[in-house]
Short mmCIF file of N, CA and C in Angstrom, two decimals:
data_model
loop_
_atom_site.label_atom_id
_atom_site.label_comp_id
_atom_site.label_asym_id
_atom_site.label_seq_id
_atom_site.Cartn_x
_atom_site.Cartn_y
_atom_site.Cartn_z
N UNK A 331 -9.65 -3.93 12.44
CA UNK A 331 -8.48 -4.45 12.89
C UNK A 331 -8.86 -6.32 13.34
N UNK A 332 -9.73 -6.23 15.40
CA UNK A 332 -9.42 -6.94 15.60
C UNK A 332 -9.94 -8.04 14.95
N UNK A 333 -11.18 -7.62 13.94
CA UNK A 333 -11.98 -9.30 13.28
C UNK A 333 -10.91 -9.89 12.08
N UNK A 334 -10.21 -7.86 11.52
CA UNK A 334 -9.49 -9.04 10.41
C UNK A 334 -8.46 -9.50 11.68
N UNK A 335 -7.51 -9.61 12.49
CA UNK A 335 -5.93 -10.37 12.72
C UNK A 335 -7.13 -11.82 13.63
N UNK A 336 -8.17 -12.24 14.71
CA UNK A 336 -9.09 -12.89 14.16
C UNK A 336 -9.37 -13.78 13.31
N UNK A 337 -9.99 -13.25 11.45
CA UNK A 337 -10.25 -14.06 10.90
C UNK A 337 -8.40 -14.82 10.17
N UNK A 338 -7.60 -13.52 10.60
CA UNK A 338 -6.13 -14.48 9.92
C UNK A 338 -6.10 -15.55 10.50
N UNK A 339 -5.98 -15.44 12.38
CA UNK A 339 -5.59 -16.58 13.31
C UNK A 339 -6.84 -17.82 12.52
N UNK A 340 -8.33 -17.42 12.42
CA UNK A 340 -8.69 -18.93 12.31
C UNK A 340 -8.49 -19.49 10.95
N UNK A 341 -8.35 -18.87 9.69
CA UNK A 341 -7.65 -19.42 8.54
C UNK A 341 -6.30 -19.48 8.30
N UNK A 342 -5.77 -19.41 9.27
CA UNK A 342 -3.75 -19.64 9.78
C UNK A 342 -3.65 -20.98 9.90
N UNK A 343 -4.31 -20.95 11.36
CA UNK A 343 -4.80 -21.77 12.13
C UNK A 343 -4.93 -23.54 12.53
N UNK A 344 -5.51 -23.88 11.40
CA UNK A 344 -6.33 -25.17 10.38
C UNK A 344 -5.15 -25.04 9.00
N UNK A 345 -4.97 -24.79 8.70
CA UNK A 345 -3.89 -24.37 7.84
C UNK A 345 -2.13 -25.66 8.09
N UNK A 346 -1.87 -23.83 9.70
CA UNK A 346 -0.29 -24.54 9.87
C UNK A 346 -0.72 -26.19 10.88
N UNK A 347 -1.25 -26.86 11.29
CA UNK A 347 -2.06 -27.57 12.09
C UNK A 347 -1.92 -29.24 10.50
N UNK A 348 -2.59 -28.52 9.68
CA UNK A 348 -2.56 -29.66 8.92
C UNK A 348 -1.40 -29.60 8.07
N UNK A 349 -0.77 -28.94 7.59
CA UNK A 349 0.53 -29.01 7.93
C UNK A 349 1.49 -30.07 8.19
N UNK A 350 1.26 -29.67 9.61
CA UNK A 350 1.89 -30.43 10.18
C UNK A 350 2.10 -32.20 10.34
N UNK A 351 0.83 -32.14 10.26
CA UNK A 351 0.59 -33.01 10.09
C UNK A 351 1.35 -34.32 8.93
N UNK A 352 1.59 -33.71 7.67
CA UNK A 352 1.61 -33.88 6.81
C UNK A 352 2.98 -35.44 6.78
N UNK A 353 2.70 -36.62 6.94
CA UNK A 353 4.07 -37.78 6.54
C UNK A 353 5.56 -36.92 6.30
N UNK A 354 6.48 -37.85 7.10
CA UNK A 354 7.92 -37.03 6.04
C UNK A 354 8.44 -38.67 5.38
N UNK A 355 7.91 -38.37 4.22
CA UNK A 355 8.67 -39.24 2.88
C UNK A 355 9.21 -38.46 2.42
N UNK A 356 10.37 -39.01 0.94
CA UNK A 356 10.37 -39.13 0.00
C UNK A 356 10.65 -38.61 -1.00
N UNK A 357 9.73 -37.49 -1.14
CA UNK A 357 9.74 -36.63 -2.12
C UNK A 357 11.21 -37.19 -3.69
N UNK A 358 10.41 -36.74 -4.88
CA UNK A 358 11.68 -36.67 -5.90
C UNK A 358 10.62 -34.30 -5.74
N UNK A 359 12.28 -33.73 -5.40
CA UNK A 359 11.65 -33.01 -6.00
C UNK A 359 12.70 -31.72 -7.22
N UNK A 360 11.43 -31.00 -8.02
CA UNK A 360 11.55 -29.87 -8.97
C UNK A 360 12.06 -29.11 -8.49
N UNK A 361 13.28 -28.39 -9.82
CA UNK A 361 14.00 -27.37 -8.82
C UNK A 361 13.01 -26.47 -10.28
N UNK A 362 12.01 -24.85 -9.40
CA UNK A 362 11.76 -24.34 -9.92
C UNK A 362 11.83 -23.13 -9.95
N UNK A 363 12.09 -21.72 -10.69
CA UNK A 363 12.61 -20.59 -10.47
C UNK A 363 10.98 -20.10 -10.79
N UNK A 364 11.62 -19.19 -9.31
CA UNK A 364 10.74 -17.79 -7.93
C UNK A 364 10.73 -17.92 -8.87
N UNK A 365 9.35 -16.37 -9.68
CA UNK A 365 9.79 -15.20 -9.76
C UNK A 365 8.65 -14.78 -9.92
N UNK A 366 8.79 -13.49 -8.87
CA UNK A 366 7.28 -11.61 -7.85
C UNK A 366 6.87 -11.71 -9.28
N UNK A 367 5.41 -12.04 -8.62
CA UNK A 367 4.37 -11.51 -8.99
C UNK A 367 4.72 -9.45 -9.25
N UNK A 368 5.95 -9.27 -8.83
CA UNK A 368 5.51 -7.40 -9.43
C UNK A 368 6.69 -7.52 -10.53
N UNK A 369 8.27 -8.68 -9.51
CA UNK A 369 8.58 -8.53 -11.68
C UNK A 369 7.69 -8.99 -12.92
N UNK A 370 7.44 -9.73 -12.62
CA UNK A 370 5.77 -10.30 -14.10
C UNK A 370 5.86 -9.64 -14.61
N UNK A 371 5.39 -8.27 -14.24
CA UNK A 371 4.78 -7.14 -14.32
C UNK A 371 4.98 -5.83 -14.90
N UNK A 372 3.85 -5.56 -16.53
CA UNK A 372 4.25 -4.46 -16.73
C UNK A 372 4.80 -3.59 -16.39
N UNK A 373 5.50 -2.77 -15.79
CA UNK A 373 5.65 -1.73 -14.87
C UNK A 373 5.76 -0.53 -15.59
N UNK A 374 5.36 -0.39 -16.47
CA UNK A 374 6.26 1.07 -17.49
C UNK A 374 4.64 1.26 -18.18
N UNK A 375 3.53 0.58 -18.53
CA UNK A 375 2.39 0.52 -18.53
C UNK A 375 1.81 1.30 -17.73
N UNK A 376 0.92 1.80 -17.93
CA UNK A 376 -0.48 2.34 -16.42
C UNK A 376 -1.17 1.03 -16.04
N UNK A 377 -1.69 0.48 -16.52
CA UNK A 377 -2.80 -1.04 -16.17
C UNK A 377 -0.86 -1.74 -15.06
N UNK A 378 -0.16 -1.93 -15.28
CA UNK A 378 0.67 -2.94 -15.14
C UNK A 378 1.06 -2.07 -13.20
N UNK A 379 0.81 -0.42 -13.36
CA UNK A 379 1.25 0.13 -12.32
C UNK A 379 0.02 0.21 -11.56
N UNK A 380 -1.64 0.34 -12.12
CA UNK A 380 -2.32 -0.16 -10.94
C UNK A 380 -2.49 -1.48 -10.82
N UNK A 381 -1.50 -2.13 -11.32
CA UNK A 381 -2.54 -3.67 -11.01
C UNK A 381 -0.81 -4.08 -9.26
N UNK A 382 0.39 -3.49 -10.27
CA UNK A 382 1.12 -3.47 -8.78
C UNK A 382 0.52 -2.51 -7.29
N UNK A 383 -0.15 -2.20 -7.51
CA UNK A 383 -0.90 -0.98 -6.26
C UNK A 383 -1.58 -1.30 -5.76
N UNK A 384 -2.36 -1.84 -6.51
CA UNK A 384 -4.01 -3.03 -5.76
C UNK A 384 -3.07 -3.49 -4.86
N UNK A 385 -1.76 -4.60 -6.12
CA UNK A 385 -1.48 -6.07 -4.89
C UNK A 385 -0.39 -5.13 -3.85
N UNK A 386 0.30 -4.24 -3.76
CA UNK A 386 1.03 -3.73 -2.38
C UNK A 386 -0.05 -3.39 -1.55
N UNK A 387 -0.26 -2.17 -1.91
CA UNK A 387 -0.58 -1.52 -1.05
C UNK A 387 -2.29 -1.22 -0.81
N UNK A 388 -2.94 -1.28 -1.80
CA UNK A 388 -4.45 -1.86 -1.98
C UNK A 388 -4.48 -2.65 -0.15
N UNK A 389 -3.20 -3.45 0.38
CA UNK A 389 -3.59 -4.21 1.62
C UNK A 389 -4.12 -3.23 2.57
N UNK A 390 -3.15 -2.03 2.92
CA UNK A 390 -3.13 -1.04 3.81
C UNK A 390 -3.74 -0.08 3.33
N UNK A 391 -3.55 0.51 2.53
CA UNK A 391 -4.13 2.00 1.68
C UNK A 391 -5.61 1.53 0.79
N UNK A 392 -6.36 1.17 1.30
CA UNK A 392 -7.45 0.06 0.35
C UNK A 392 -9.18 2.01 0.27
N UNK A 393 -8.93 2.01 -0.98
CA UNK A 393 -10.05 2.72 -0.88
C UNK A 393 -11.92 2.38 -0.29
N UNK A 394 -12.09 0.76 -0.49
CA UNK A 394 -12.70 0.84 -0.01
C UNK A 394 -13.41 0.74 1.23
N UNK A 395 -12.34 1.05 2.01
CA UNK A 395 -12.11 0.98 3.70
C UNK A 395 -13.76 1.56 4.06
N UNK A 396 -14.49 0.83 3.84
CA UNK A 396 -16.94 1.67 4.82
C UNK A 396 -16.26 2.89 6.06
N UNK A 397 -15.67 3.20 5.98
CA UNK A 397 -15.12 4.09 7.45
C UNK A 397 -14.07 4.82 7.75
N UNK A 398 -13.78 6.48 7.73
CA UNK A 398 -12.45 6.60 8.41
C UNK A 398 -11.94 5.73 9.72
N UNK A 399 -12.98 5.94 10.77
CA UNK A 399 -12.52 4.78 11.87
C UNK A 399 -12.66 3.04 11.87
N UNK A 400 -12.10 2.71 9.95
CA UNK A 400 -12.08 1.52 10.20
C UNK A 400 -11.31 1.06 8.51
N UNK A 401 -10.29 1.98 9.02
CA UNK A 401 -8.70 1.67 8.52
C UNK A 401 -7.76 2.31 8.52
N UNK A 402 -6.63 1.25 7.91
CA UNK A 402 -5.43 1.01 8.65
C UNK A 402 -4.22 1.46 8.11
N UNK A 403 -4.57 2.71 7.40
CA UNK A 403 -3.29 4.14 7.13
C UNK A 403 -4.25 4.63 5.79
N UNK A 404 -3.99 6.15 5.44
CA UNK A 404 -4.43 6.97 4.60
C UNK A 404 -4.26 6.12 3.68
N UNK A 405 -6.22 6.55 3.76
CA UNK A 405 -6.18 7.13 1.13
C UNK A 405 -4.33 6.95 0.56
N UNK A 406 -4.27 6.07 -0.46
CA UNK A 406 -3.41 6.61 -0.89
C UNK A 406 -4.45 8.04 -1.63
N UNK A 407 -4.82 9.13 -2.03
CA UNK A 407 -5.14 9.60 -2.10
C UNK A 407 -4.68 11.23 -1.41
N UNK A 408 -5.76 10.72 -0.20
CA UNK A 408 -4.59 11.81 1.46
C UNK A 408 -3.48 11.86 0.83
N UNK A 409 -2.32 10.47 1.23
CA UNK A 409 -1.22 10.85 0.75
C UNK A 409 -0.45 11.81 -0.83
N UNK A 410 -1.10 11.07 -1.34
CA UNK A 410 -0.63 11.91 -2.60
C UNK A 410 -1.24 13.92 -3.72
N UNK A 411 -2.43 13.89 -2.43
CA UNK A 411 -2.66 14.78 -2.06
C UNK A 411 -1.54 15.71 -0.79
N UNK A 412 -1.15 14.48 0.02
CA UNK A 412 -0.11 15.99 0.76
C UNK A 412 1.14 16.34 -0.42
N UNK A 413 1.25 14.66 -0.37
CA UNK A 413 2.84 15.01 -1.79
C UNK A 413 2.98 15.91 -2.41
N UNK A 414 1.30 16.29 -3.07
CA UNK A 414 1.47 17.06 -3.95
C UNK A 414 2.12 18.76 -2.81
N UNK A 415 1.39 18.61 -2.87
CA UNK A 415 0.89 19.92 -1.59
C UNK A 415 2.80 20.91 -1.55
N UNK A 416 3.69 19.27 -1.40
CA UNK A 416 4.91 19.91 -1.00
C UNK A 416 6.55 19.68 -2.16
N UNK A 417 5.34 18.88 -2.88
CA UNK A 417 6.46 17.78 -5.00
C UNK A 417 5.67 18.84 -5.19
N UNK A 418 5.09 19.72 -6.12
CA UNK A 418 3.93 20.05 -7.33
C UNK A 418 4.91 19.57 -8.82
N UNK A 419 6.27 19.48 -8.87
CA UNK A 419 6.74 18.74 -9.90
C UNK A 419 6.78 17.33 -10.57
N UNK A 420 6.29 16.11 -10.69
CA UNK A 420 6.65 14.88 -11.25
C UNK A 420 7.65 15.34 -10.53
N UNK A 421 9.05 15.16 -11.18
CA UNK A 421 10.38 14.35 -10.71
C UNK A 421 10.45 14.55 -9.52
N UNK A 422 10.26 15.24 -8.90
CA UNK A 422 10.55 16.03 -7.06
C UNK A 422 9.57 14.88 -6.25
N UNK A 423 9.06 14.90 -6.88
CA UNK A 423 6.75 13.85 -6.39
C UNK A 423 7.47 12.94 -5.59
N UNK A 424 8.13 12.49 -7.59
CA UNK A 424 8.63 10.41 -6.96
C UNK A 424 10.19 10.47 -6.72
N UNK A 425 10.39 11.43 -6.67
CA UNK A 425 12.02 10.70 -6.29
C UNK A 425 11.14 10.84 -4.22
N UNK A 426 11.30 12.17 -3.86
CA UNK A 426 10.81 11.66 -2.20
C UNK A 426 9.38 10.69 -2.11
N UNK A 427 8.34 10.21 -2.52
CA UNK A 427 7.92 10.03 -2.35
C UNK A 427 8.28 8.54 -2.26
N UNK A 428 9.31 8.06 -3.65
CA UNK A 428 9.98 6.96 -3.31
C UNK A 428 10.50 6.60 -2.30
N UNK A 429 12.09 7.57 -1.64
CA UNK A 429 12.52 7.40 -1.11
C UNK A 429 11.59 7.50 0.12
N UNK A 430 10.24 7.95 0.30
CA UNK A 430 10.00 7.12 1.76
C UNK A 430 9.70 6.10 1.45
N UNK A 431 8.85 5.79 1.23
CA UNK A 431 7.76 3.84 0.80
C UNK A 431 9.10 2.71 0.93
N UNK A 432 10.41 3.99 0.19
CA UNK A 432 12.04 3.24 0.20
C UNK A 432 12.58 2.65 1.47
N UNK A 433 12.76 3.57 2.50
CA UNK A 433 12.39 3.42 3.62
C UNK A 433 12.30 4.85 4.15
N UNK A 434 10.86 4.49 5.01
CA UNK A 434 10.11 5.09 5.87
C UNK A 434 10.20 5.18 7.02
N UNK A 435 10.25 6.69 7.42
CA UNK A 435 10.79 6.85 9.43
C UNK A 435 10.06 8.40 8.64
N UNK A 436 9.45 8.23 10.34
CA UNK A 436 9.27 9.75 10.97
C UNK A 436 9.61 10.42 10.41
N UNK A 437 11.12 10.99 11.16
CA UNK A 437 11.39 12.36 10.65
C UNK A 437 11.09 12.59 9.48
N UNK A 438 10.87 12.06 8.31
CA UNK A 438 10.41 11.83 7.18
C UNK A 438 9.49 11.71 6.12
N UNK A 439 8.49 11.64 7.49
CA UNK A 439 7.36 11.29 6.88
C UNK A 439 6.40 12.81 7.10
N UNK A 440 5.75 13.53 6.07
CA UNK A 440 4.50 14.62 5.58
C UNK A 440 3.83 14.07 6.13
N UNK A 441 3.02 13.63 6.35
CA UNK A 441 1.50 13.50 7.00
C UNK A 441 1.75 13.19 8.55
N UNK A 442 1.82 14.21 9.42
CA UNK A 442 2.14 13.63 10.57
C UNK A 442 0.86 12.77 11.39
N UNK A 443 -0.15 13.76 10.90
CA UNK A 443 -1.49 12.94 12.25
C UNK A 443 -1.58 12.04 10.71
N UNK A 444 -1.23 11.30 10.42
CA UNK A 444 -1.43 9.47 10.22
C UNK A 444 -0.06 8.75 10.63
N UNK A 445 0.58 9.92 10.67
CA UNK A 445 1.84 8.87 11.93
C UNK A 445 1.64 8.99 13.29
N UNK A 446 0.57 10.05 13.94
CA UNK A 446 0.42 10.28 14.78
C UNK A 446 -1.39 8.60 15.65
N UNK A 447 -1.85 8.57 14.31
CA UNK A 447 -2.87 7.80 14.40
C UNK A 447 -1.89 6.30 14.12
N UNK A 448 -1.94 5.99 13.04
CA UNK A 448 -1.03 4.56 12.71
C UNK A 448 0.41 4.82 12.75
N UNK A 449 0.34 5.42 13.36
CA UNK A 449 2.60 5.33 13.49
C UNK A 449 3.11 5.50 12.70
N UNK A 450 4.16 4.88 12.61
CA UNK A 450 4.49 5.05 10.36
C UNK A 450 5.08 3.65 10.03
N UNK A 451 4.57 3.72 8.47
CA UNK A 451 4.41 2.58 7.81
C UNK A 451 6.10 1.63 7.51
N UNK A 452 5.48 -0.17 8.24
CA UNK A 452 6.40 -0.49 7.67
C UNK A 452 6.99 -0.37 6.29
N UNK A 453 8.50 -0.76 6.44
CA UNK A 453 9.24 -1.04 5.51
C UNK A 453 7.82 -2.75 4.45
N UNK A 454 8.76 -2.53 3.28
CA UNK A 454 8.49 -2.71 2.13
C UNK A 454 9.69 -3.64 2.04
N UNK A 455 9.62 -4.72 0.93
CA UNK A 455 10.13 -5.73 0.84
C UNK A 455 10.46 -5.16 -1.38
N UNK A 456 8.98 -4.26 -1.27
CA UNK A 456 9.70 -4.47 -3.25
C UNK A 456 11.36 -3.26 -3.62
N UNK A 457 11.54 -3.81 -4.63
CA UNK A 457 12.10 -3.54 -4.82
C UNK A 457 12.21 -1.53 -5.24
N UNK A 458 13.69 -0.72 -5.05
CA UNK A 458 13.06 0.62 -5.23
C UNK A 458 12.57 1.30 -6.72
N UNK A 459 13.14 0.24 -7.51
CA UNK A 459 12.59 0.36 -8.33
C UNK A 459 11.02 0.26 -9.26
N UNK A 460 10.95 -0.19 -8.11
CA UNK A 460 9.00 -1.33 -7.59
C UNK A 460 7.70 -0.21 -7.45
N UNK A 461 8.97 0.00 -6.11
CA UNK A 461 8.48 1.83 -5.57
C UNK A 461 8.16 2.20 -6.55
N UNK A 462 9.25 3.18 -7.33
CA UNK A 462 8.99 4.34 -8.61
C UNK A 462 8.14 3.86 -9.09
N UNK A 463 7.87 2.79 -10.03
CA UNK A 463 6.47 2.24 -10.52
C UNK A 463 5.42 2.65 -10.64
N UNK A 464 6.12 2.37 -9.13
CA UNK A 464 3.73 2.48 -8.34
C UNK A 464 3.63 4.19 -8.12
N UNK A 465 4.80 5.20 -7.57
CA UNK A 465 4.54 5.58 -7.52
C UNK A 465 4.83 7.11 -8.25
N UNK A 466 4.74 6.82 -9.35
CA UNK A 466 4.78 6.40 -10.92
C UNK A 466 3.40 6.61 -11.68
N UNK A 467 2.66 5.60 -11.32
CA UNK A 467 1.19 5.94 -11.42
C UNK A 467 0.56 6.58 -10.53
N UNK A 468 0.61 6.59 -9.22
CA UNK A 468 0.06 7.69 -8.95
C UNK A 468 0.11 8.73 -9.00
N UNK A 469 1.22 8.91 -9.39
CA UNK A 469 1.38 11.07 -10.01
C UNK A 469 0.53 11.20 -11.56
N UNK A 470 0.47 9.96 -11.96
CA UNK A 470 -0.07 10.32 -13.39
C UNK A 470 -0.84 10.53 -13.53
N UNK A 471 -2.19 9.39 -12.49
CA UNK A 471 -3.47 9.73 -12.17
C UNK A 471 -4.46 9.13 -11.31
N UNK A 472 -5.38 9.66 -11.94
CA UNK A 472 -6.64 9.52 -10.12
C UNK A 472 -6.72 8.84 -9.74
N UNK A 473 -6.83 8.43 -8.32
CA UNK A 473 -7.17 6.99 -7.83
C UNK A 473 -8.54 7.47 -7.03
N UNK A 474 -8.48 6.54 -7.08
CA UNK A 474 -10.35 5.65 -6.80
C UNK A 474 -9.78 6.34 -5.02
N UNK A 475 -11.70 7.32 -4.16
CA UNK A 475 -10.96 7.49 -2.74
C UNK A 475 -12.36 6.59 -2.55
N UNK A 476 -11.75 6.65 -1.39
CA UNK A 476 -14.27 6.03 -0.54
C UNK A 476 -14.49 6.63 -0.44
N UNK A 477 -15.95 6.58 -0.29
CA UNK A 477 -16.85 7.22 -0.52
C UNK A 477 -17.09 8.27 1.42
N UNK A 478 -15.92 8.01 1.80
CA UNK A 478 -16.39 9.36 2.78
C UNK A 478 -15.40 10.23 3.33
N UNK A 479 -14.19 10.07 1.83
CA UNK A 479 -13.26 10.84 1.92
C UNK A 479 -13.28 12.16 1.48
N UNK A 480 -14.18 12.63 0.72
CA UNK A 480 -14.09 14.07 0.40
C UNK A 480 -15.10 14.05 1.63
N UNK A 481 -15.98 14.47 2.20
CA UNK A 481 -16.30 14.59 3.45
C UNK A 481 -15.30 15.16 4.83
N UNK A 482 -14.13 13.64 4.84
CA UNK A 482 -13.72 14.28 6.30
C UNK A 482 -12.42 15.68 5.56
N UNK A 483 -12.28 14.93 3.79
CA UNK A 483 -10.81 15.83 4.00
C UNK A 483 -11.39 17.73 3.79
N UNK A 484 -12.79 17.62 3.79
CA UNK A 484 -13.33 19.09 4.11
C UNK A 484 -13.77 19.83 5.86
N UNK A 485 -13.21 18.26 6.17
CA UNK A 485 -14.16 18.54 7.86
C UNK A 485 -12.26 18.94 8.96
N UNK A 486 -11.41 18.50 8.17
CA UNK A 486 -10.04 18.60 8.69
C UNK A 486 -9.62 19.69 8.17
N UNK A 487 -9.15 19.76 6.23
CA UNK A 487 -8.55 20.70 5.93
C UNK A 487 -9.95 22.45 5.66
N UNK A 488 -10.88 22.54 6.13
CA UNK A 488 -11.83 22.89 5.45
C UNK A 488 -11.39 23.69 3.81
N UNK A 489 -11.97 22.55 3.13
CA UNK A 489 -12.02 22.52 1.85
C UNK A 489 -13.18 21.67 1.71
N UNK A 490 -13.10 22.38 0.11
CA UNK A 490 -13.85 21.35 -1.19
C UNK A 490 -12.07 19.71 -0.89
N UNK A 491 -12.93 18.05 -1.39
CA UNK A 491 -12.33 17.98 -2.35
C UNK A 491 -12.15 17.81 -3.58
N UNK A 492 -11.15 17.92 -4.41
CA UNK A 492 -10.62 17.87 -5.37
C UNK A 492 -9.95 17.38 -5.78
N UNK A 493 -9.78 16.19 -7.00
CA UNK A 493 -8.17 14.73 -7.53
C UNK A 493 -6.95 15.82 -8.45
#
């Protein structure tokens, strides 16, 4: 985490400094329409859900995390497993996970251990429809698990991991 923050500071500081040094000039301004990447992705297609997941969720829930000690949030396979324990039906799973991600709160969290370790998930700027598309993808597809996850799951739950 410290390395990440240091890296971000080292990359951001020169950019910020360079932008401050630009002379004020009159420029012709062209109006452009800003379209978010989330709006440009077809979230109804499975690959659209995966693209949204990678773009928005893997920042914190990265399955490539080298170890349990180097993560900033629980792996999505863990969240999927926990939600499926409480909400086995597709509609209930999607509705409840979407509601939590849309408005995270400690009293609505199903994963008490990760909340104690990492805190409550920060609010997102994603629309509820985009979140629902991502959660639908999570429910309908197998997710990539970190290499260390099966051992961690067995240690925590006393059972073998299977998705």
